[in-house]
GROMACS .gro file of C-alpha atoms in nm:
model
  467
    1MET     CA    1  18.606  19.376   2.208
    2PRO     CA    2  18.613  19.580   1.883
    3VAL     CA    3  18.637  19.943   1.908
    4ILE     CA    4  18.268  20.135   1.774
    5GLN     CA    5  18.284  20.486   1.743
    6GLY     CA    6  18.541  20.553   2.004
    7CYS     CA    7  18.382  20.321   2.236
    8ILE     CA    8  18.462  19.978   2.359
    9ALA     CA    9  18.147  19.764   2.292
   10ALA     CA   10  18.043  19.570   2.593
   11SER     CA   11  17.908  19.232   2.653
   12MET     CA   12  17.620  19.194   2.859
   13SER     CA   13  17.615  18.812   2.965
   14ILE     CA   14  17.679  18.732   3.335
   15MET     CA   15  18.028  18.644   3.454
   16SER     CA   16  18.082  18.356   3.716
   17SER     CA   17  18.307  18.372   3.999
   18PRO     CA   18  18.374  18.117   4.318
   19VAL     CA   19  18.129  18.301   4.564
   20VAL     CA   20  17.787  18.466   4.533
   21HIS     CA   21  17.921  18.749   4.315
   22ARG     CA   22  17.861  18.781   3.920
   23SER     CA   23  17.993  19.042   3.776
   24ALA     CA   24  17.900  19.229   3.467
   25ALA     CA   25  18.140  19.334   3.185
   26VAL     CA   26  18.264  19.700   3.232
   27LEU     CA   27  18.178  19.936   2.929
   28LEU     CA   28  18.483  20.141   2.908
   29ILE     CA   29  18.463  20.468   2.704
   30VAL     CA   30  18.781  20.566   2.488
   31GLY     CA   31  18.854  20.889   2.385
   32THR     CA   32  19.199  21.133   2.277
   33ALA     CA   33  19.148  21.465   2.473
   34ALA     CA   34  19.448  21.527   2.694
   35CYS     CA   35  19.402  21.516   3.081
   36THR     CA   36  19.628  21.563   3.356
   37PRO     CA   37  19.747  21.219   3.538
   38VAL     CA   38  19.750  21.256   3.949
   39THR     CA   39  20.020  21.044   4.130
   40ALA     CA   40  19.914  20.767   4.353
   41GLN     CA   41  20.064  20.708   4.707
   42HIS     CA   42  20.101  20.440   4.929
   43SER     CA   43  20.172  20.404   5.303
   44GLN     CA   44  20.363  20.119   5.431
   45PRO     CA   45  20.154  19.789   5.486
   46GLY     CA   46  20.279  19.796   5.823
   47ALA     CA   47  20.203  20.145   5.919
   48ARG     CA   48  19.878  20.336   6.024
   49PRO     CA   49  19.742  20.414   5.680
   50TRP     CA   50  19.701  20.731   5.521
   51SER     CA   51  19.341  20.803   5.717
   52ALA     CA   52  19.523  20.807   6.051
   53ALA     CA   53  19.371  21.155   6.083
   54THR     CA   54  19.005  21.215   5.912
   55PRO     CA   55  19.022  21.426   5.585
   56ARG     CA   56  18.952  21.763   5.720
   57HIS     CA   57  18.742  22.029   5.536
   58THR     CA   58  18.917  22.167   5.267
   59SER     CA   59  19.272  22.107   5.330
   60GLU     CA   60  19.328  21.725   5.377
   61GLY     CA   61  19.058  21.521   5.227
   62PRO     CA   62  18.702  21.541   5.082
   63ARG     CA   63  18.481  21.730   5.302
   64SER     CA   64  18.212  21.575   5.561
   65ALA     CA   65  17.848  21.644   5.428
   66ALA     CA   66  17.751  21.424   5.721
   67PRO     CA   67  17.866  21.322   6.033
   68ARG     CA   68  18.137  21.059   5.980
   69PRO     CA   69  18.060  20.683   6.144
   70THR     CA   70  18.225  20.700   6.500
   71ALA     CA   71  18.510  20.488   6.520
   72PRO     CA   72  18.498  20.357   6.911
   73ARG     CA   73  18.815  20.344   7.097
   74ILE     CA   74  18.972  19.999   7.185
   75PRO     CA   75  18.752  19.884   7.463
   76HIS     CA   76  18.823  19.697   7.782
   77PHE     CA   77  18.723  19.376   7.685
   78ILE     CA   78  18.557  19.135   7.930
   79ARG     CA   79  18.776  18.850   7.809
   80THR     CA   80  19.128  18.894   7.659
   81PHE     CA   81  19.274  18.623   7.453
   82HIS     CA   82  19.641  18.644   7.273
   83VAL     CA   83  19.797  18.469   6.959
   84ASP     CA   84  20.140  18.468   6.913
   85ALA     CA   85  20.294  18.330   6.578
   86VAL     CA   86  20.627  18.247   6.739
   87HIS     CA   87  20.603  18.219   7.126
   88GLY     CA   88  20.273  18.099   7.175
   89ASP     CA   89  20.119  17.762   7.231
   90ASP     CA   90  19.770  17.625   7.155
   91GLY     CA   91  19.806  17.438   7.499
   92ASN     CA   92  19.797  17.764   7.673
   93SER     CA   93  19.509  17.943   7.821
   94GLY     CA   94  19.533  18.252   7.571
   95ARG     CA   95  19.455  18.492   7.858
   96THR     CA   96  19.759  18.663   7.880
   97PRO     CA   97  20.058  18.775   7.647
   98ALA     CA   98  20.273  18.485   7.816
   99ALA     CA   99  20.031  18.253   7.778
  100ALA     CA  100  19.934  18.322   7.435
  101TRP     CA  101  19.801  18.063   7.185
  102LYS     CA  102  20.026  18.024   6.860
  103THR     CA  103  19.773  17.939   6.550
  104LEU     CA  104  19.468  18.050   6.371
  105GLY     CA  105  19.332  17.690   6.384
  106ARG     CA  106  19.307  17.740   6.797
  107VAL     CA  107  19.146  18.043   6.739
  108ASN     CA  108  18.884  17.913   6.491
  109ARG     CA  109  18.772  17.638   6.729
  110ALA     CA  110  18.723  17.892   7.025
  111ALA     CA  111  18.379  18.016   7.126
  112PHE     CA  112  18.354  18.365   7.213
  113GLU     CA  113  18.158  18.576   7.406
  114PRO     CA  114  17.986  18.915   7.352
  115GLY     CA  115  18.258  19.205   7.477
  116ASP     CA  116  18.573  18.946   7.426
  117GLY     CA  117  18.886  19.060   7.252
  118VAL     CA  118  19.101  18.834   7.015
  119LEU     CA  119  19.456  18.988   7.000
  120LEU     CA  120  19.745  18.916   6.723
  121ARG     CA  121  20.071  19.037   6.801
  122ARG     CA  122  20.252  19.266   6.600
  123GLY     CA  123  20.510  19.112   6.392
  124GLY     CA  124  20.381  18.836   6.371
  125THR     CA  125  20.270  18.609   6.025
  126TRP     CA  126  20.041  18.362   6.011
  127HIS     CA  127  19.941  18.157   5.697
  128GLY     CA  128  19.580  18.048   5.646
  129SER     CA  129  19.237  18.145   5.745
  130LEU     CA  130  19.052  18.273   6.041
  131ALA     CA  131  18.705  18.203   6.054
  132LEU     CA  132  18.501  18.417   6.300
  133ARG     CA  133  18.173  18.263   6.375
  134SER     CA  134  18.079  18.410   6.734
  135GLN     CA  135  17.818  18.636   6.805
  136GLY     CA  136  17.835  18.992   6.976
  137THR     CA  137  17.565  19.219   7.052
  138ARG     CA  138  17.510  19.588   7.001
  139LYS     CA  139  17.613  19.684   7.318
  140ALA     CA  140  17.925  19.441   7.352
  141LYS     CA  141  18.091  19.375   6.998
  142ILE     CA  142  18.381  19.107   6.957
  143THR     CA  143  18.718  19.276   6.840
  144LEU     CA  144  19.007  19.115   6.634
  145ALA     CA  145  19.303  19.361   6.687
  146ALA     CA  146  19.662  19.357   6.742
  147TYR     CA  147  19.893  19.384   7.034
  148GLY     CA  148  20.260  19.471   7.122
  149SER     CA  149  20.464  19.688   6.922
  150GLY     CA  150  20.584  19.654   6.535
  151SER     CA  151  20.427  19.622   6.194
  152ARG     CA  152  20.061  19.510   6.152
  153PRO     CA  153  19.975  19.127   6.219
  154VAL     CA  154  19.976  18.954   5.879
  155ILE     CA  155  19.727  18.673   5.757
  156ALA     CA  156  19.858  18.543   5.457
  157GLY     CA  157  19.709  18.298   5.192
  158GLY     CA  158  19.399  18.286   5.328
  159GLY     CA  159  19.191  18.605   5.514
  160VAL     CA  160  18.962  18.638   5.772
  161ALA     CA  161  18.600  18.532   5.709
  162VAL     CA  162  18.349  18.701   5.953
  163GLY     CA  163  18.024  18.466   5.979
  164GLY     CA  164  17.919  18.631   6.304
  165SER     CA  165  17.739  18.976   6.336
  166TYR     CA  166  17.866  19.256   6.595
  167TRP     CA  167  18.243  19.217   6.522
  168VAL     CA  168  18.531  19.493   6.475
  169VAL     CA  169  18.834  19.376   6.285
  170ARG     CA  170  19.090  19.650   6.310
  171ALA     CA  171  19.476  19.682   6.270
  172VAL     CA  172  19.550  19.358   6.084
  173ARG     CA  173  19.735  19.321   5.732
  174THR     CA  174  19.567  19.071   5.519
  175THR     CA  175  19.735  18.945   5.208
  176GLY     CA  176  19.757  18.676   4.922
  177GLY     CA  177  19.418  18.544   4.979
  178ARG     CA  178  19.249  18.304   4.699
  179TRP     CA  179  18.923  18.515   4.752
  180ALA     CA  180  18.886  18.776   4.993
  181GLY     CA  181  19.127  18.942   5.248
  182VAL     CA  182  18.841  18.998   5.455
  183GLU     CA  183  18.474  18.843   5.412
  184LEU     CA  184  18.182  18.970   5.569
  185SER     CA  185  17.846  18.750   5.596
  186GLY     CA  186  17.717  18.881   5.958
  187THR     CA  187  17.534  19.216   6.024
  188HIS     CA  188  17.652  19.534   6.212
  189ASP     CA  189  18.040  19.481   6.163
  190GLU     CA  190  18.292  19.669   6.134
  191VAL     CA  191  18.608  19.665   5.941
  192ARG     CA  192  18.859  19.959   6.044
  193ASP     CA  193  19.224  20.086   5.993
  194ILE     CA  194  19.327  19.716   5.817
  195TYR     CA  195  19.547  19.688   5.505
  196THR     CA  196  19.456  19.441   5.267
  197ASP     CA  197  19.627  19.373   4.936
  198HIS     CA  198  19.715  19.099   4.646
  199ASN     CA  199  19.366  18.923   4.719
  200VAL     CA  200  19.084  18.874   4.439
  201VAL     CA  201  18.880  19.095   4.670
  202GLY     CA  202  19.002  19.330   4.947
  203VAL     CA  203  18.685  19.318   5.128
  204SER     CA  204  18.354  19.114   5.013
  205VAL     CA  205  18.021  19.166   5.177
  206THR     CA  206  17.791  18.897   5.085
  207ASP     CA  207  17.447  18.866   4.992
  208ARG     CA  208  17.379  18.732   5.381
  209ALA     CA  209  17.522  19.033   5.506
  210SER     CA  210  17.372  19.411   5.579
  211ASP     CA  211  17.464  19.740   5.796
  212ASN     CA  212  17.828  19.697   5.786
  213VAL     CA  213  18.073  19.960   5.808
  214ILE     CA  214  18.429  19.947   5.614
  215ALA     CA  215  18.613  20.242   5.711
  216ASP     CA  216  18.980  20.383   5.763
  217SER     CA  217  19.148  20.134   5.569
  218GLU     CA  218  19.406  20.106   5.266
  219ILE     CA  219  19.268  19.846   5.038
  220VAL     CA  220  19.566  19.833   4.788
  221ASP     CA  221  19.681  19.595   4.499
  222ASN     CA  222  19.399  19.365   4.512
  223ASP     CA  223  19.488  19.242   4.150
  224ARG     CA  224  19.433  18.897   4.115
  225MET     CA  225  19.136  18.763   3.901
  226SER     CA  226  18.911  18.487   3.990
  227VAL     CA  227  18.795  18.377   3.664
  228ASN     CA  228  19.028  18.450   3.355
  229THR     CA  229  19.010  18.222   3.063
  230PRO     CA  230  19.106  18.246   2.743
  231LYS     CA  231  18.860  18.397   2.477
  232SER     CA  232  18.864  18.098   2.285
  233GLN     CA  233  18.709  17.937   2.599
  234ASN     CA  234  18.465  18.226   2.701
  235PRO     CA  235  18.500  18.552   2.541
  236ASN     CA  236  18.278  18.712   2.857
  237ASP     CA  237  18.355  18.535   3.173
  238ASP     CA  238  18.635  18.708   3.329
  239SER     CA  239  18.601  18.861   3.656
  240GLY     CA  240  18.827  18.975   3.988
  241ALA     CA  241  19.046  19.261   4.120
  242PHE     CA  242  18.772  19.424   4.329
  243GLY     CA  243  18.877  19.667   4.617
  244VAL     CA  244  18.513  19.604   4.797
  245LEU     CA  245  18.244  19.386   4.659
  246LEU     CA  246  17.918  19.436   4.779
  247ASN     CA  247  17.653  19.172   4.751
  248GLY     CA  248  17.471  19.291   5.078
  249ASP     CA  249  17.239  19.597   5.168
  250ARG     CA  250  17.312  19.923   5.358
  251ASN     CA  251  17.654  19.919   5.398
  252THR     CA  252  17.881  20.195   5.476
  253VAL     CA  253  18.207  20.220   5.280
  254THR     CA  254  18.376  20.543   5.382
  255HIS     CA  255  18.725  20.739   5.445
  256ASN     CA  256  18.913  20.471   5.294
  257LYS     CA  257  19.202  20.450   5.024
  258ILE     CA  258  19.162  20.230   4.752
  259SER     CA  259  19.393  20.184   4.458
  260GLY     CA  260  19.550  19.936   4.229
  261SER     CA  261  19.240  19.762   4.164
  262PHE     CA  262  19.346  19.652   3.815
  263ALA     CA  263  19.433  19.327   3.642
  264LYS     CA  264  19.513  19.196   3.320
  265SER     CA  265  19.234  19.018   3.132
  266TYR     CA  266  19.169  18.802   2.859
  267ASP     CA  267  18.805  18.903   2.781
  268TYR     CA  268  18.878  19.288   2.835
  269GLY     CA  269  19.229  19.370   2.819
  270THR     CA  270  19.216  19.470   3.192
  271ASP     CA  271  18.936  19.433   3.462
  272GLY     CA  272  18.888  19.530   3.824
  273ALA     CA  273  18.681  19.795   4.014
  274ALA     CA  274  18.758  20.000   4.338
  275VAL     CA  275  18.371  19.937   4.448
  276GLU     CA  276  18.167  19.691   4.281
  277ILE     CA  277  17.784  19.640   4.375
  278TYR     CA  278  17.609  19.362   4.241
  279ASN     CA  279  17.273  19.281   4.415
  280GLY     CA  280  17.323  19.518   4.681
  281ASP     CA  281  17.045  19.798   4.797
  282ARG     CA  282  17.107  20.161   4.980
  283ASN     CA  283  17.477  20.130   5.030
  284VAL     CA  284  17.648  20.434   5.089
  285ILE     CA  285  18.030  20.490   4.961
  286SER     CA  286  18.152  20.854   5.064
  287HIS     CA  287  18.450  21.004   5.150
  288ASN     CA  288  18.696  20.778   4.980
  289VAL     CA  289  19.017  20.849   4.789
  290THR     CA  290  19.092  20.607   4.515
  291SER     CA  291  19.345  20.605   4.251
  292ASP     CA  292  19.482  20.345   3.961
  293ASN     CA  293  19.154  20.137   3.976
  294ASP     CA  294  19.029  20.012   3.618
  295THR     CA  295  18.705  20.145   3.707
  296PHE     CA  296  18.561  20.335   4.005
  297THR     CA  297  18.230  20.147   4.023
  298GLU     CA  298  17.977  19.932   3.858
  299LEU     CA  299  17.622  19.822   3.910
  300GLY     CA  300  17.432  19.519   3.835
  301ARG     CA  301  17.194  19.241   3.947
  302GLU     CA  302  17.026  18.915   3.837
  303GLY     CA  303  16.723  18.776   3.847
  304ARG     CA  304  16.451  18.902   4.119
  305ARG     CA  305  16.753  19.065   4.328
  306THR     CA  306  16.797  19.439   4.318
  307ALA     CA  307  17.075  19.690   4.341
  308ASP     CA  308  16.880  19.980   4.413
  309GLY     CA  309  16.938  20.287   4.605
  310ASN     CA  310  17.297  20.308   4.625
  311VAL     CA  311  17.467  20.673   4.706
  312PHE     CA  312  17.817  20.775   4.602
  313ILE     CA  313  17.909  21.103   4.766
  314TYR     CA  314  18.221  21.306   4.834
  315ASN     CA  315  18.470  21.081   4.633
  316VAL     CA  316  18.784  21.180   4.485
  317VAL     CA  317  18.889  20.935   4.187
  318THR     CA  318  19.205  20.939   4.016
  319THR     CA  319  19.447  20.737   3.797
  320THR     CA  320  19.797  20.765   3.620
  321LYS     CA  321  19.699  20.506   3.382
  322ASN     CA  322  19.589  20.524   3.031
  323ARG     CA  323  19.267  20.377   3.079
  324GLY     CA  324  19.000  20.375   3.334
  325ALA     CA  325  18.624  20.466   3.399
  326PHE     CA  326  18.426  20.673   3.665
  327LEU     CA  327  18.080  20.464   3.689
  328VAL     CA  328  17.892  20.225   3.518
  329THR     CA  329  17.495  20.152   3.508
  330ARG     CA  330  17.217  20.054   3.332
  331GLY     CA  331  16.835  20.031   3.277
  332ALA     CA  332  16.596  19.750   3.213
  333GLY     CA  333  16.733  19.629   2.834
  334THR     CA  334  16.991  19.404   3.000
  335SER     CA  335  16.958  19.107   3.197
  336LEU     CA  336  17.188  19.292   3.463
  337GLY     CA  337  16.930  19.569   3.521
  338PRO     CA  338  16.742  19.802   3.591
  339VAL     CA  339  16.961  19.935   3.876
  340ARG     CA  340  16.714  20.194   4.020
  341GLY     CA  341  16.812  20.505   4.193
  342THR     CA  342  17.154  20.539   4.190
  343PHE     CA  343  17.261  20.895   4.333
  344VAL     CA  344  17.613  21.054   4.269
  345ALA     CA  345  17.723  21.393   4.407
  346ASN     CA  346  17.999  21.602   4.490
  347ASN     CA  347  18.261  21.357   4.374
  348THR     CA  348  18.589  21.487   4.187
  349VAL     CA  349  18.710  21.246   3.937
  350SER     CA  350  19.005  21.333   3.700
  351LEU     CA  351  19.099  21.051   3.445
  352PRO     CA  352  19.362  21.095   3.201
  353GLY     CA  353  19.438  20.954   2.858
  354LYS     CA  354  19.176  20.735   2.731
  355GLY     CA  355  18.969  20.765   3.070
  356GLY     CA  356  18.587  20.779   3.072
  357GLY     CA  357  18.327  20.929   3.302
  358TRP     CA  358  17.989  20.785   3.370
  359VAL     CA  359  17.784  20.530   3.154
  360CYS     CA  360  17.421  20.492   3.170
  361TYR     CA  361  17.281  20.266   2.890
  362ALA     CA  362  17.036  20.010   2.813
  363GLY     CA  363  16.733  20.216   2.910
  364CYS     CA  364  16.876  20.512   3.102
  365ALA     CA  365  16.618  20.750   3.262
  366PRO     CA  366  16.638  20.971   3.526
  367GLY     CA  367  16.488  20.701   3.815
  368ILE     CA  368  16.806  20.533   3.695
  369LEU     CA  369  17.095  20.770   3.793
  370LYS     CA  370  17.082  21.135   3.937
  371LEU     CA  371  17.401  21.324   3.943
  372ARG     CA  372  17.427  21.655   4.107
  373ASN     CA  373  17.753  21.870   4.180
  374ASN     CA  374  17.999  21.657   4.037
  375VAL     CA  375  18.339  21.783   3.890
  376ILE     CA  376  18.455  21.531   3.610
  377SER     CA  377  18.745  21.579   3.411
  378VAL     CA  378  18.846  21.314   3.163
  379GLY     CA  379  19.028  21.254   2.828
  380GLY     CA  380  18.772  21.062   2.672
  381VAL     CA  381  18.388  21.054   2.678
  382VAL     CA  382  18.301  21.273   3.005
  383GLY     CA  383  17.933  21.108   3.020
  384GLN     CA  384  17.710  20.883   2.798
  385GLU     CA  385  17.342  20.784   2.798
  386ASP     CA  386  17.052  20.675   2.635
  387GLY     CA  387  16.686  20.626   2.665
  388ALA     CA  388  16.539  20.925   2.839
  389GLY     CA  389  16.879  20.979   2.980
  390ALA     CA  390  16.996  21.074   3.334
  391ASP     CA  391  16.889  21.350   3.570
  392ASP     CA  392  17.204  21.571   3.565
  393ASP     CA  393  17.287  21.921   3.707
  394THR     CA  394  17.508  22.171   3.884
  395GLY     CA  395  17.826  21.952   3.750
  396VAL     CA  396  18.135  22.035   3.578
  397TYR     CA  397  18.246  21.846   3.277
  398GLN     CA  398  18.553  21.826   3.114
  399GLY     CA  399  18.553  21.584   2.795
  400ARG     CA  400  18.348  21.473   2.525
  401VAL     CA  401  17.965  21.500   2.604
  402ARG     CA  402  17.732  21.264   2.526
  403PHE     CA  403  17.439  21.340   2.724
  404LYS     CA  404  17.209  21.621   2.765
  405LEU     CA  405  17.372  21.897   3.045
  406GLY     CA  406  17.157  21.990   3.308
  407SER     CA  407  17.045  22.378   3.304
  408ARG     CA  408  17.311  22.448   3.553
  409SER     CA  409  17.585  22.198   3.445
  410VAL     CA  410  17.879  22.340   3.232
  411VAL     CA  411  18.156  22.231   3.019
  412GLY     CA  412  18.496  22.381   3.085
  413ASP     CA  413  18.816  22.330   3.251
  414PRO     CA  414  18.736  22.284   3.665
  415ARG     CA  415  19.077  22.454   3.725
  416PHE     CA  416  19.267  22.208   3.970
  417VAL     CA  417  19.529  22.368   4.161
  418SER     CA  418  19.792  22.141   4.008
  419ARG     CA  419  19.829  21.804   3.850
  420THR     CA  420  19.852  21.639   4.172
  421ASN     CA  421  19.605  21.876   4.375
  422LEU     CA  422  19.239  21.855   4.270
  423ARG     CA  423  19.150  22.151   4.478
  424LEU     CA  424  19.001  22.434   4.332
  425ARG     CA  425  19.180  22.758   4.193
  426THR     CA  426  19.009  23.094   4.183
  427GLY     CA  427  18.802  23.153   3.863
  428SER     CA  428  18.681  22.764   3.882
  429PRO     CA  429  18.332  22.694   3.722
  430ALA     CA  430  18.286  22.486   3.990
  431ILE     CA  431  18.286  22.736   4.289
  432GLY     CA  432  17.945  22.849   4.383
  433ARG     CA  433  17.774  22.623   4.146
  434ALA     CA  434  17.650  22.345   4.367
  435VAL     CA  435  17.292  22.310   4.525
  436PRO     CA  436  17.221  22.170   4.863
  437LEU     CA  437  17.113  21.808   4.880
  438GLY     CA  438  16.825  21.706   5.120
  439PRO     CA  439  16.661  21.386   5.198
  440THR     CA  440  16.459  21.405   4.919
  441ASP     CA  441  16.781  21.380   4.697
  442ASP     CA  442  16.897  21.093   4.854
  443PRO     CA  443  16.725  20.762   4.751
  444ALA     CA  444  16.892  20.555   5.054
  445GLY     CA  445  16.695  20.784   5.284
  446ARG     CA  446  16.986  20.947   5.420
  447ARG     CA  447  17.072  21.333   5.473
  448ALA     CA  448  17.336  21.424   5.204
  449SER     CA  449  17.374  21.789   5.224
  450ALA     CA  450  17.673  22.011   5.097
  451THR     CA  451  17.864  22.256   5.328
  452ALA     CA  452  17.794  22.614   5.273
  453ARG     CA  453  18.098  22.880   5.318
  454ALA     CA  454  18.005  23.198   5.484
  455GLY     CA  455  17.794  23.363   5.239
  456GLY     CA  456  17.567  23.061   5.164
  457GLN     CA  457  17.804  22.974   4.850
  458LEU     CA  458  17.815  22.573   4.770
  459ASP     CA  459  18.094  22.399   4.572
  460ALA     CA  460  18.077  22.161   4.306
  461GLY     CA  461  18.298  21.828   4.387
  462ALA     CA  462  18.461  21.694   4.679
  463TYR     CA  463  18.658  21.994   4.803
  464ASP     CA  464  18.559  22.329   4.885
  465TRP     CA  465  18.740  22.624   4.725
  466ILE     CA  466  18.981  22.764   4.996
  467GLY     CA  467  19.041  23.111   4.866
   0.00000   0.00000   0.00000
């Protein structure tokens, strides 16, 4: 795409993919100002992920603005079924480790009941797909987890497709799938403490799915494209490399580490997003630490569907790459909009090189995008709007400004502690700048309240000033 006045021109036609999702092209802003990179660090696939302990207030991760969704303890199952890739036999009952099943196919044929547990033996590898169709209940969910010792059980080349509702998927690794590492098509499902990598999508939530939780997981290097055709065939159809793809409503994505959603694209050079929302309403994306993704998030919709009232709070966004963007949304002047009521608060963003901040185009307006208490430092354009413009206030911005600053927003150095530590140093303009956020500030109808220190001061960004 040609560079126009420092920006990469975005094509607005819809791209196709093998499932429900059709992604919009990402508009990236480029610039020349310097910015400090942050080094990404990954845990080993077999280990408990980085989020083994909840990121604590000010010291270990983004502060908590609201109660974190409770992670239930591994329950005592009504019935337990074991699967052992090495020593199992599909002719067994599966009810004890000594009588374990062997294959994913045997699991796929089984009918499970509320309160059942399906346990894969640690250290084992299965090739293919797992299809979980049975239905749990609110009081008795069905659980897919692990037993034994050693590394996570691995499902390679396929993934886990959850068609039922009230499932919990935890402690497994999915890798190298042709589409999603985990795909949710039910309601009230939970994905916790998984490691998913090298898929087109780490975790996909279909348009039939709602009220699900994706938490405490590592969603890493999902770097495959579902569509990647030469420009001579189609100049605007590439799609893929998503950490989380939300096509459904009222889902929560929280306390995850999402990195490496980045792939080569014929059409755009590179493509990918940590969290992509397309035709999904009232989702909450909070307290995630993300790095080295092509874009943190992009939002779009098509036809009579909507992508309204989505909330992004207390996320940390960094990259070591020379390009990237924080957020892309749009108004009614494109077939992919309008995307109404996106609320963005208390995020900390540091993107080096030619990295860009937020873009609100094709009829931007206060009802399209609202920003509060964010700290965004980039090497390019830190924010760009057209039309009536976004509703911005109480932010700290470093980079070229192409939007109307709110009356309490400033342009300046946020004074991070170091290149790898985005907490605030004494003298940061983010200290004491934030305002409390009540229910009226949250289009999703959830309370998003900033945390006050002694004396009532509130700081912008995802981290409190320690002093």
